[in-house]
PDB file of C-alpha atoms in Angstrom:
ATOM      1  CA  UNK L   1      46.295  74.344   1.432  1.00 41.00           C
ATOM      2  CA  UNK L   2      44.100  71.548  -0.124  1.00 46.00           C
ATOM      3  CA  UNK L   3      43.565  71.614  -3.717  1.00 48.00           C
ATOM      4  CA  UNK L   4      46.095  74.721  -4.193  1.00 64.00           C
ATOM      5  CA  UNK L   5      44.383  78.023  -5.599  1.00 78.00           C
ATOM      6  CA  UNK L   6      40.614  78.769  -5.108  1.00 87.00           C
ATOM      7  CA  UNK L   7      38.691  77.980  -8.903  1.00 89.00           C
ATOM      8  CA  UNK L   8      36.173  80.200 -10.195  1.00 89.00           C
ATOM      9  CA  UNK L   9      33.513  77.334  -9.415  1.00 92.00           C
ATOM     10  CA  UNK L  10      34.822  77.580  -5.564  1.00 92.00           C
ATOM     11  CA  UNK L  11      34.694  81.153  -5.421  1.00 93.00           C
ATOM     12  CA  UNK L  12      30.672  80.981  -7.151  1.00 93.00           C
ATOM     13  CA  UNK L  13      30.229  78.664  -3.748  1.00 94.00           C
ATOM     14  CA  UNK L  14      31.678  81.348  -1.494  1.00 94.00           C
ATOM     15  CA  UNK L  15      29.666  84.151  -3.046  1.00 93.00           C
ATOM     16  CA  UNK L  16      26.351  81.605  -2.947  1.00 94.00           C
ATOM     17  CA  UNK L  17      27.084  80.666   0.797  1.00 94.00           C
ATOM     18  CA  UNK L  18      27.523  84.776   2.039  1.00 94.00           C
ATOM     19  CA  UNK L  19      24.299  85.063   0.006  1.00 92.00           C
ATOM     20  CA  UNK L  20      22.617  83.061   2.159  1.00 92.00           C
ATOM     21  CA  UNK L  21      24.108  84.096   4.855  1.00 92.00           C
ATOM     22  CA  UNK L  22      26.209  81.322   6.211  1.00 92.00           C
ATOM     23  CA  UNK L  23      30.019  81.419   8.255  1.00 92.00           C
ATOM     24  CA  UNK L  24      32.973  81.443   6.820  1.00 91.00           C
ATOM     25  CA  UNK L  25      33.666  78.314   8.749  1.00 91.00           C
ATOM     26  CA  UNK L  26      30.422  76.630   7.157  1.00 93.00           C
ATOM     27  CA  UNK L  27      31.618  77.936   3.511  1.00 94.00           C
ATOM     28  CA  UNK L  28      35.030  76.753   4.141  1.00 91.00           C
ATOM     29  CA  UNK L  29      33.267  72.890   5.232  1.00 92.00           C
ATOM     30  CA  UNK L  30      31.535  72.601   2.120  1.00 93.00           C
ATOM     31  CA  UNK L  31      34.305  73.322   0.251  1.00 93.00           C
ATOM     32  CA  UNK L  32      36.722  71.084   1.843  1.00 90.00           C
ATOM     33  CA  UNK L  33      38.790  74.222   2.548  1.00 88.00           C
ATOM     34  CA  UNK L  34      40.814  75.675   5.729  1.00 86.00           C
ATOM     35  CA  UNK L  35      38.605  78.926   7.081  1.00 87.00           C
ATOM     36  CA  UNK L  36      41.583  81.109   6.513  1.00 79.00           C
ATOM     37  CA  UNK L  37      41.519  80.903   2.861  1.00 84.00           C
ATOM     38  CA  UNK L  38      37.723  81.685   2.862  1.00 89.00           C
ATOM     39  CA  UNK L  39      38.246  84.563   4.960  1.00 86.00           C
ATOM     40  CA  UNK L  40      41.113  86.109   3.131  1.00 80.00           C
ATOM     41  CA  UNK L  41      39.378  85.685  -0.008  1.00 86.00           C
ATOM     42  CA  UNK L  42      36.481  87.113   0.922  1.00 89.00           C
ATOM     43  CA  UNK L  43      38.494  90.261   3.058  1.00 83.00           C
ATOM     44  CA  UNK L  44      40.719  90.812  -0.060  1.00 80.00           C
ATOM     45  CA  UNK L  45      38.113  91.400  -2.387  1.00 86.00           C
ATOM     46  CA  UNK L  46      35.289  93.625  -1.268  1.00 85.00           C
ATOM     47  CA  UNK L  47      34.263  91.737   2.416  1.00 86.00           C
ATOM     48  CA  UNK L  48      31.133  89.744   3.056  1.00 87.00           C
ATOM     49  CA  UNK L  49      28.917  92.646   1.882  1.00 88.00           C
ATOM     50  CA  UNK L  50      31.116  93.368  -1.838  1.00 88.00           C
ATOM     51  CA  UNK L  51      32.104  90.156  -2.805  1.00 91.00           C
ATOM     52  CA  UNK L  52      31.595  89.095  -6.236  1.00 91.00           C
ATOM     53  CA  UNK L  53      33.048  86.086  -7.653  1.00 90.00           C
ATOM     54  CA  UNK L  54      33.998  87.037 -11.212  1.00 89.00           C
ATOM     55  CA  UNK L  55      35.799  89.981 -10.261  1.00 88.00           C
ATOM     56  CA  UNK L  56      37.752  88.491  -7.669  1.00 84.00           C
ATOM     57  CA  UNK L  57      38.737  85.537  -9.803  1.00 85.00           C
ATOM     58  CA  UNK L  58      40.025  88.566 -12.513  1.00 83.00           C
ATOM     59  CA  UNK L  59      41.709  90.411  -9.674  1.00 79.00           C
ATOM     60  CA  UNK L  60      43.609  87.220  -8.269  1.00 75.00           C
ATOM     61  CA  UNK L  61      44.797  86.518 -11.926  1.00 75.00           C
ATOM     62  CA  UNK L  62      45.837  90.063 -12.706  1.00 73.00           C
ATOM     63  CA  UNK L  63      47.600  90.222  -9.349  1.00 66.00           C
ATOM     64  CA  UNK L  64      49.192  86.691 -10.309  1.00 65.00           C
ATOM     65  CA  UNK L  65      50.480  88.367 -13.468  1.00 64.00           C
ATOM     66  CA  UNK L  66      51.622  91.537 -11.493  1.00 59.00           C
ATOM     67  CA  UNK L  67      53.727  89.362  -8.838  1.00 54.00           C
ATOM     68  CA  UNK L  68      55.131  86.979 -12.090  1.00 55.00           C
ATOM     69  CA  UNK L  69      56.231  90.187 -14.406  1.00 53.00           C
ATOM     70  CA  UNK L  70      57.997  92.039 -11.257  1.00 50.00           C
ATOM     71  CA  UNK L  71      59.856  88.934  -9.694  1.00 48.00           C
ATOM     72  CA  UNK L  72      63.297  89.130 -10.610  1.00 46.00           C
ATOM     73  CA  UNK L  73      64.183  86.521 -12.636  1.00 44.00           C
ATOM     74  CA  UNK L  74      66.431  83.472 -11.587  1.00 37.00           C
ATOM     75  CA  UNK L  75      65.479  84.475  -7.657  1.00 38.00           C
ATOM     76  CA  UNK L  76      62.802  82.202  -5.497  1.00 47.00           C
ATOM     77  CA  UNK L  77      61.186  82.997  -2.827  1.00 52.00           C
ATOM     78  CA  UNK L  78      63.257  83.748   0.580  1.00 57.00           C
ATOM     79  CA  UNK L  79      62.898  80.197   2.818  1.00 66.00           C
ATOM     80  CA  UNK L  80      59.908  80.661   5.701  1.00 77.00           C
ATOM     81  CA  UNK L  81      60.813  79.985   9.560  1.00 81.00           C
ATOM     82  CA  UNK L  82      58.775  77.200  11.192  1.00 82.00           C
ATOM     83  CA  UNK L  83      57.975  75.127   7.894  1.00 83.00           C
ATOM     84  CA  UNK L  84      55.326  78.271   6.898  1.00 83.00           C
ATOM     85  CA  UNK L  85      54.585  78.099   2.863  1.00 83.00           C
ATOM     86  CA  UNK L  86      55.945  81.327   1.683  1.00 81.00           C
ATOM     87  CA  UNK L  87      53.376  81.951  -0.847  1.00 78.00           C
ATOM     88  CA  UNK L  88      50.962  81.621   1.796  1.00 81.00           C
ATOM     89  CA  UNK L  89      52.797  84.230   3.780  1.00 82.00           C
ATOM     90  CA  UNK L  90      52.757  86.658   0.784  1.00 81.00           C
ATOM     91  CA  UNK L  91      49.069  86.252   0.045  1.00 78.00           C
ATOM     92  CA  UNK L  92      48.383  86.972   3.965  1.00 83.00           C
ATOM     93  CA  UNK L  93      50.418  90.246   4.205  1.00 83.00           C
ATOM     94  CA  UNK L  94      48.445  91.615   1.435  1.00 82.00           C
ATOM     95  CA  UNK L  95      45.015  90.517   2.420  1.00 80.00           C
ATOM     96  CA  UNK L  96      45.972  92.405   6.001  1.00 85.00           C
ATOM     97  CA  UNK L  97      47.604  95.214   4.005  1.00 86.00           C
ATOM     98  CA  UNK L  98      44.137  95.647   2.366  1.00 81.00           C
ATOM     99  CA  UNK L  99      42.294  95.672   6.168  1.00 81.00           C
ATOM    100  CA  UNK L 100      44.967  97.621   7.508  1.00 85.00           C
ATOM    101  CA  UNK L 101      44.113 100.141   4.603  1.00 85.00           C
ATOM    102  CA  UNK L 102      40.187 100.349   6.103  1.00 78.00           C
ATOM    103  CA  UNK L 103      41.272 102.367   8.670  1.00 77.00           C
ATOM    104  CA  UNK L 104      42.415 105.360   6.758  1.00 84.00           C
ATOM    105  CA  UNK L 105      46.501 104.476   6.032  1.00 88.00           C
ATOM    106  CA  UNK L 106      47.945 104.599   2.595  1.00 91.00           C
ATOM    107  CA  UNK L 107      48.693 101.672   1.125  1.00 90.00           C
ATOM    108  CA  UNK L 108      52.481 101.941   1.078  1.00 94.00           C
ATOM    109  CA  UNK L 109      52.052 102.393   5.301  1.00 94.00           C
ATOM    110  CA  UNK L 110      49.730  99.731   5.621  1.00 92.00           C
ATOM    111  CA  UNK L 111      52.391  97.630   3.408  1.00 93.00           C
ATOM    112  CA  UNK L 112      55.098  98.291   5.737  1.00 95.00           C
ATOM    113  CA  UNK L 113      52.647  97.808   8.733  1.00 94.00           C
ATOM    114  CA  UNK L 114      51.336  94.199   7.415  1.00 92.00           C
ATOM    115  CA  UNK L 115      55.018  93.372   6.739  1.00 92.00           C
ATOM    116  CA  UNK L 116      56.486  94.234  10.169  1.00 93.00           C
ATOM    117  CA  UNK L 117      53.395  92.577  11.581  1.00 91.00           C
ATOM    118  CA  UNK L 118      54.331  89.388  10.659  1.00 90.00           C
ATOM    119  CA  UNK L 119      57.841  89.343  10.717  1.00 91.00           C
ATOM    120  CA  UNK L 120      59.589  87.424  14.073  1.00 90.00           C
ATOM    121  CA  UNK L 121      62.225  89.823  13.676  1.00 90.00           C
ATOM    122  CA  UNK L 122      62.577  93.854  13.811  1.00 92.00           C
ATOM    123  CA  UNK L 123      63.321  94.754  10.227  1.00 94.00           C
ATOM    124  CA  UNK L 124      65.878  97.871   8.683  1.00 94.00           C
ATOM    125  CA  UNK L 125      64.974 100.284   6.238  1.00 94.00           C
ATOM    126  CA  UNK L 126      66.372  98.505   3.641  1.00 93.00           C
ATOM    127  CA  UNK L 127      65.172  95.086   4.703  1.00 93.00           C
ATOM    128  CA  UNK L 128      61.592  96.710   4.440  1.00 94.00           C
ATOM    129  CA  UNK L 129      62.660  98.179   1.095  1.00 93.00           C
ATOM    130  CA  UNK L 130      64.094  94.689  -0.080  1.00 91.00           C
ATOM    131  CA  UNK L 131      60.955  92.231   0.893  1.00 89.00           C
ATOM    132  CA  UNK L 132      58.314  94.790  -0.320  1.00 91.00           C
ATOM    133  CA  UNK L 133      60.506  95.607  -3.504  1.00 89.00           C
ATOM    134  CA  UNK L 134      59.931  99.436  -3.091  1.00 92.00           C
ATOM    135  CA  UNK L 135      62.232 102.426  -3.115  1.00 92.00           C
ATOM    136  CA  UNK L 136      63.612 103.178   0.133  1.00 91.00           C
ATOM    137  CA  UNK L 137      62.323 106.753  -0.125  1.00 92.00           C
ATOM    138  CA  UNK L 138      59.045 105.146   0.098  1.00 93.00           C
ATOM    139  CA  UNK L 139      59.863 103.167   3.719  1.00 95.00           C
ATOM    140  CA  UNK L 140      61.095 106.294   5.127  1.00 93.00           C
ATOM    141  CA  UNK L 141      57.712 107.856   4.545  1.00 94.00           C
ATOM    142  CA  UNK L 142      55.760 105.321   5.708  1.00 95.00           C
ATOM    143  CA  UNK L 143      58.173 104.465   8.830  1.00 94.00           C
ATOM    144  CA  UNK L 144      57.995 108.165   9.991  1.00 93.00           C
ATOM    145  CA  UNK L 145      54.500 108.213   9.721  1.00 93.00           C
ATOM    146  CA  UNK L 146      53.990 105.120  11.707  1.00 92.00           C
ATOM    147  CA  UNK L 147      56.425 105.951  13.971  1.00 89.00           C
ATOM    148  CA  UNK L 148      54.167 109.641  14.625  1.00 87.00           C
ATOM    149  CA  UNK L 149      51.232 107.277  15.123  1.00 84.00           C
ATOM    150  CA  UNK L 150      53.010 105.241  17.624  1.00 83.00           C
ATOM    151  CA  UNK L 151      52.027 102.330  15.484  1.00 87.00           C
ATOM    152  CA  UNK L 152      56.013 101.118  15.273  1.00 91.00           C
ATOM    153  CA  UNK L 153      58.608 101.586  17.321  1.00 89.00           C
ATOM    154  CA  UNK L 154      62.197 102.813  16.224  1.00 89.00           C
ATOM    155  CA  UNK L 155      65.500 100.573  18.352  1.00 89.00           C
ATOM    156  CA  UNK L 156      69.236 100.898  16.962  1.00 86.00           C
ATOM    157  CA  UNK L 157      71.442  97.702  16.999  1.00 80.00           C
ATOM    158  CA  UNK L 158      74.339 100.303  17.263  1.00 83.00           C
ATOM    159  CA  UNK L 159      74.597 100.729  13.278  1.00 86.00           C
ATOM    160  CA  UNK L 160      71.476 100.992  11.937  1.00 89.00           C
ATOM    161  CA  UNK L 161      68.024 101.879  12.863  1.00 92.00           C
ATOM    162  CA  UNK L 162      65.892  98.605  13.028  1.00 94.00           C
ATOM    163  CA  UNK L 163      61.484  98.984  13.402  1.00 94.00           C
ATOM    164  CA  UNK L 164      59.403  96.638  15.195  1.00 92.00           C
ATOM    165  CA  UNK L 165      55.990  96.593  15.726  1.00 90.00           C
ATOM    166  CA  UNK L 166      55.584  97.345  20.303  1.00 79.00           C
ATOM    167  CA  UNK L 167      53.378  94.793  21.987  1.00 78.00           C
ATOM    168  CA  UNK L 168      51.474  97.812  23.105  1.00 80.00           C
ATOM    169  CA  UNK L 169      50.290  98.323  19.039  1.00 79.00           C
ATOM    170  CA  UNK L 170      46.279  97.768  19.988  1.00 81.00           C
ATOM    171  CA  UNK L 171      46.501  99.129  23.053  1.00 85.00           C
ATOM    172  CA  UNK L 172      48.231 102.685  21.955  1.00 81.00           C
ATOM    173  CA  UNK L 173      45.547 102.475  19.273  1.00 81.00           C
ATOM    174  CA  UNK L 174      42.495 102.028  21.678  1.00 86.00           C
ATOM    175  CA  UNK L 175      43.781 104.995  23.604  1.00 88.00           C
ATOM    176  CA  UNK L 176      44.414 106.828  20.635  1.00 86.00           C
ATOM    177  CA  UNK L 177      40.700 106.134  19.647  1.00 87.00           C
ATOM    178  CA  UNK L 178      39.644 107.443  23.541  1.00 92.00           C
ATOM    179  CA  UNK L 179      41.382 110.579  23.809  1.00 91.00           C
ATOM    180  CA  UNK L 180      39.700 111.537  20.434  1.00 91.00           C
ATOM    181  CA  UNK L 181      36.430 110.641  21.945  1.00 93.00           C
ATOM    182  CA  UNK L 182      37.094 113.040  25.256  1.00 95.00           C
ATOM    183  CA  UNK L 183      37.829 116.334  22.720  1.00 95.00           C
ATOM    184  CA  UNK L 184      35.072 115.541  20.316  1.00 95.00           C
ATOM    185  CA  UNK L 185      32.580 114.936  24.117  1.00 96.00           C
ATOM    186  CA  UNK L 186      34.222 117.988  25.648  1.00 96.00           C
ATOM    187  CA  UNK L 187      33.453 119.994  22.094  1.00 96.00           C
ATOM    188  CA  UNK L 188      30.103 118.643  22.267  1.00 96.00           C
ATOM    189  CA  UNK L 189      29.680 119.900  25.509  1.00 95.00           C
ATOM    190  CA  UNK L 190      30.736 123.478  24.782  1.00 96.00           C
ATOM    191  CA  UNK L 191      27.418 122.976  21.886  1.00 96.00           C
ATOM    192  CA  UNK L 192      25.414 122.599  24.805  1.00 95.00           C
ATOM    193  CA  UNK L 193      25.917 125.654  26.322  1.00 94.00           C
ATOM    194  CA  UNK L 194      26.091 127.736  23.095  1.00 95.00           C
ATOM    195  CA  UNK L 195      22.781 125.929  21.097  1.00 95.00           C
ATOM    196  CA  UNK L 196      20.822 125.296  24.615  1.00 94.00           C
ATOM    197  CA  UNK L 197      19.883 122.441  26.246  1.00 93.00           C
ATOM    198  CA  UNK L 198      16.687 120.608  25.233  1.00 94.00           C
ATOM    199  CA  UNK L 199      16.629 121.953  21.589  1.00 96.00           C
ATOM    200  CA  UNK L 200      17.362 119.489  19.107  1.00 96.00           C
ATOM    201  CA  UNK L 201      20.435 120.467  18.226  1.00 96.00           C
ATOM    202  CA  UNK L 202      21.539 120.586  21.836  1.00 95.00           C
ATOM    203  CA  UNK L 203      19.874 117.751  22.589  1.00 96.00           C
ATOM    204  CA  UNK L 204      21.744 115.630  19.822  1.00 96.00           C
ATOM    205  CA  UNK L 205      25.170 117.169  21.109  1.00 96.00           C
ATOM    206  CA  UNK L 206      24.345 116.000  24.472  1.00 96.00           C
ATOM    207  CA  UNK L 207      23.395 112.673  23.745  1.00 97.00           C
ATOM    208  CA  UNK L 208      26.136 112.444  21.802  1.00 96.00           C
ATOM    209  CA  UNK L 209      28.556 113.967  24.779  1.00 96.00           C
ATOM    210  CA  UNK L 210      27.041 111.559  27.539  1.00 96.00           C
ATOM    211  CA  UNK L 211      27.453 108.207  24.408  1.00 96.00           C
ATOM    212  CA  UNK L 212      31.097 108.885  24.262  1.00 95.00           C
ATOM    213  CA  UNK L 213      31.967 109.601  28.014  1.00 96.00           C
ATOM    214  CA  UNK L 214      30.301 105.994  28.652  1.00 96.00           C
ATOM    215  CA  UNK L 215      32.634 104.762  25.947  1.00 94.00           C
ATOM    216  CA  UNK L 216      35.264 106.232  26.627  1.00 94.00           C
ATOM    217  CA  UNK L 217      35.520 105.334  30.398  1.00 94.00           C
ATOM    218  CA  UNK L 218      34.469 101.828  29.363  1.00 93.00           C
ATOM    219  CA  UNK L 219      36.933 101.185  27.042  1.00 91.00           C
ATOM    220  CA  UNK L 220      39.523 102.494  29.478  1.00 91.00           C
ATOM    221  CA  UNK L 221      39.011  99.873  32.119  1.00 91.00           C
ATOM    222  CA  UNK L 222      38.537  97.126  29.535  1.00 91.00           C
ATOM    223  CA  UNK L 223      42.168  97.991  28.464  1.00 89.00           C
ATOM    224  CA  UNK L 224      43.648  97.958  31.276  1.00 87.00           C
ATOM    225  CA  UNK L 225      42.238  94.483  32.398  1.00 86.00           C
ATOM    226  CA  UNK L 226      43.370  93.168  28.888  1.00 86.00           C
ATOM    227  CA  UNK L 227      46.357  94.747  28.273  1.00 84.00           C
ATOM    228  CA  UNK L 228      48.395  91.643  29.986  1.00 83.00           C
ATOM    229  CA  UNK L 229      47.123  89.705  27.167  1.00 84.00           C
ATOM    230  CA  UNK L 230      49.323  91.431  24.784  1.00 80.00           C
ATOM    231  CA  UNK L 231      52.294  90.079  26.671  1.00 78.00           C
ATOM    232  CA  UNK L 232      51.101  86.075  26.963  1.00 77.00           C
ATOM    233  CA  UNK L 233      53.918  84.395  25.914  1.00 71.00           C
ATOM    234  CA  UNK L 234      52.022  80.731  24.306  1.00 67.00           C
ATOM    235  CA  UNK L 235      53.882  77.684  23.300  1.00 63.00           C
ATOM    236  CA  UNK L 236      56.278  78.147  20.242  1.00 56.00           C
ATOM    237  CA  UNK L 237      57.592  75.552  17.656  1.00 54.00           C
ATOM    238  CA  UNK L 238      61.049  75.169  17.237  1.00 53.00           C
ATOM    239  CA  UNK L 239      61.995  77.402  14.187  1.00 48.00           C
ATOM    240  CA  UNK L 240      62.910  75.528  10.924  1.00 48.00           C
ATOM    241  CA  UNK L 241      64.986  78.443   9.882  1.00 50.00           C
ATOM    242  CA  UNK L 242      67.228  80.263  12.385  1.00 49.00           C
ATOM    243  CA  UNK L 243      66.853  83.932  12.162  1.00 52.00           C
ATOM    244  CA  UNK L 244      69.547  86.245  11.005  1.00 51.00           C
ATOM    245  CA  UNK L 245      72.205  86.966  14.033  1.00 46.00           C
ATOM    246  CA  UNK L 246      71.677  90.283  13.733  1.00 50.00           C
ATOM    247  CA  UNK L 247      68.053  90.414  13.898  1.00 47.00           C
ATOM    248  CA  UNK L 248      65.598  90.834  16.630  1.00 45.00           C
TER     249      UNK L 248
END
């Protein structure tokens, strides 16, 4: 990443250039800067809409401090398949822990979301437990409630129980999404009949019915056209690091 961590002047340039309204690409030109870093700064501390330059520069510093005084000492980071920069990879899992958090998960669950997200490999309990440096109490909490939300799936490599995030993540999420649409129309429906058609009340429960039916059926067939996309298998680079045996 050119010129290592962002400075307070550079993040003063990123909270000028949302100001006025301009791309993270465009932000990330002028400051001679990859558009990832620009957009995880930005997503990690408040979005486009929150971001304010001092108190991200504090919160990167105290989080700095937080990682330095809870490393074990005399231990370095774990080497990174296909030449990634580990410290990279770290600041990347928690900027998508933080999105992953939007949608309503706690923050250990998006954690162990974000980590098995962007690991090549299906991960045990205590492989969870070791990379996030948590209890494993806490990734059984969060596995099971992933696993009830479909959002990871559960294998066995004939010892242990291994999770993985399925292909099918997005997709089991859009349909998710749909099926609560259908009982929320279908509810809305039932308002019809009970409040009466063509008073306001009615009328906005209607409207409302008739929105989410149009959704709902739209979104379906979009999935189903896309879903092959979650299964494109693109061009890999020879991996740097061979995984564990055991893995995967």
């Amino acid at each position: 990443m050119p010129g290592g961590r962002l400075t307070q002047q550079e993040r003063q340039q990123i909270a000028v250039g949302l100001a006025d309204g301009l791309a993270y690409a465009e932000i990330a030109r002028r400051l001679d800067r990859p558009t990832s870093t620009v957009t995880r700064e930005v997503m990690r501390n408040g979005g486009p809409t929150g971001y304010r330059a001092d108190l991200a520069h504090h919160a990167t510093q105290r989080r700095t401090r937080r990682r330095t005084q809870t490393a074990p000492r005399g231990t370095q980071a774990a080497p990174q398949p296909y030449g990634r920069d580990a410290e990279a990879v770290q600041e990347f899992q928690e900027t998508l822990t933080d999105v992953i958090m939007t949608s309503g998960l706690p923050k250990m669950t998006a954690r162990v979301l974000g980590c098995l997200y962007t690991a090549d490999t299906s991960l045990t309990a205590s492989e969870l437990a070791e990379r996030l440096q948590v209890s494993p109490a806490s990734i059984s909490k969060a596995v099971t409630l992933l696993s009830g939300l479909e959002l990871v799936r559960r294998e066995s490599d004939g010892r242990r129980d291994r999770y993985v995030v399925d292909n099918d993540l997005w997709y089991q999420s859009m349909i998710r999404s749909v099926r609560d649409n259908d009982r929320f129309s279908e509810a809305a429906r039932q308002g019809v009949a009970i409040l009466g058609r063509g008073t306001p009340a009615g009328t906005r429960l209607e409207n409302a019915s008739r929105f989410l039916d149009f959704i709902s059926e739209s979104l379906t067939r979009a999935m189903e056209q896309a879903r092959d996309v979650l299964y494109t298998q693109p061009e890999t680079p020879a991996a740097t690091t061979e995984p564990h045996p055991d893995r995967g």
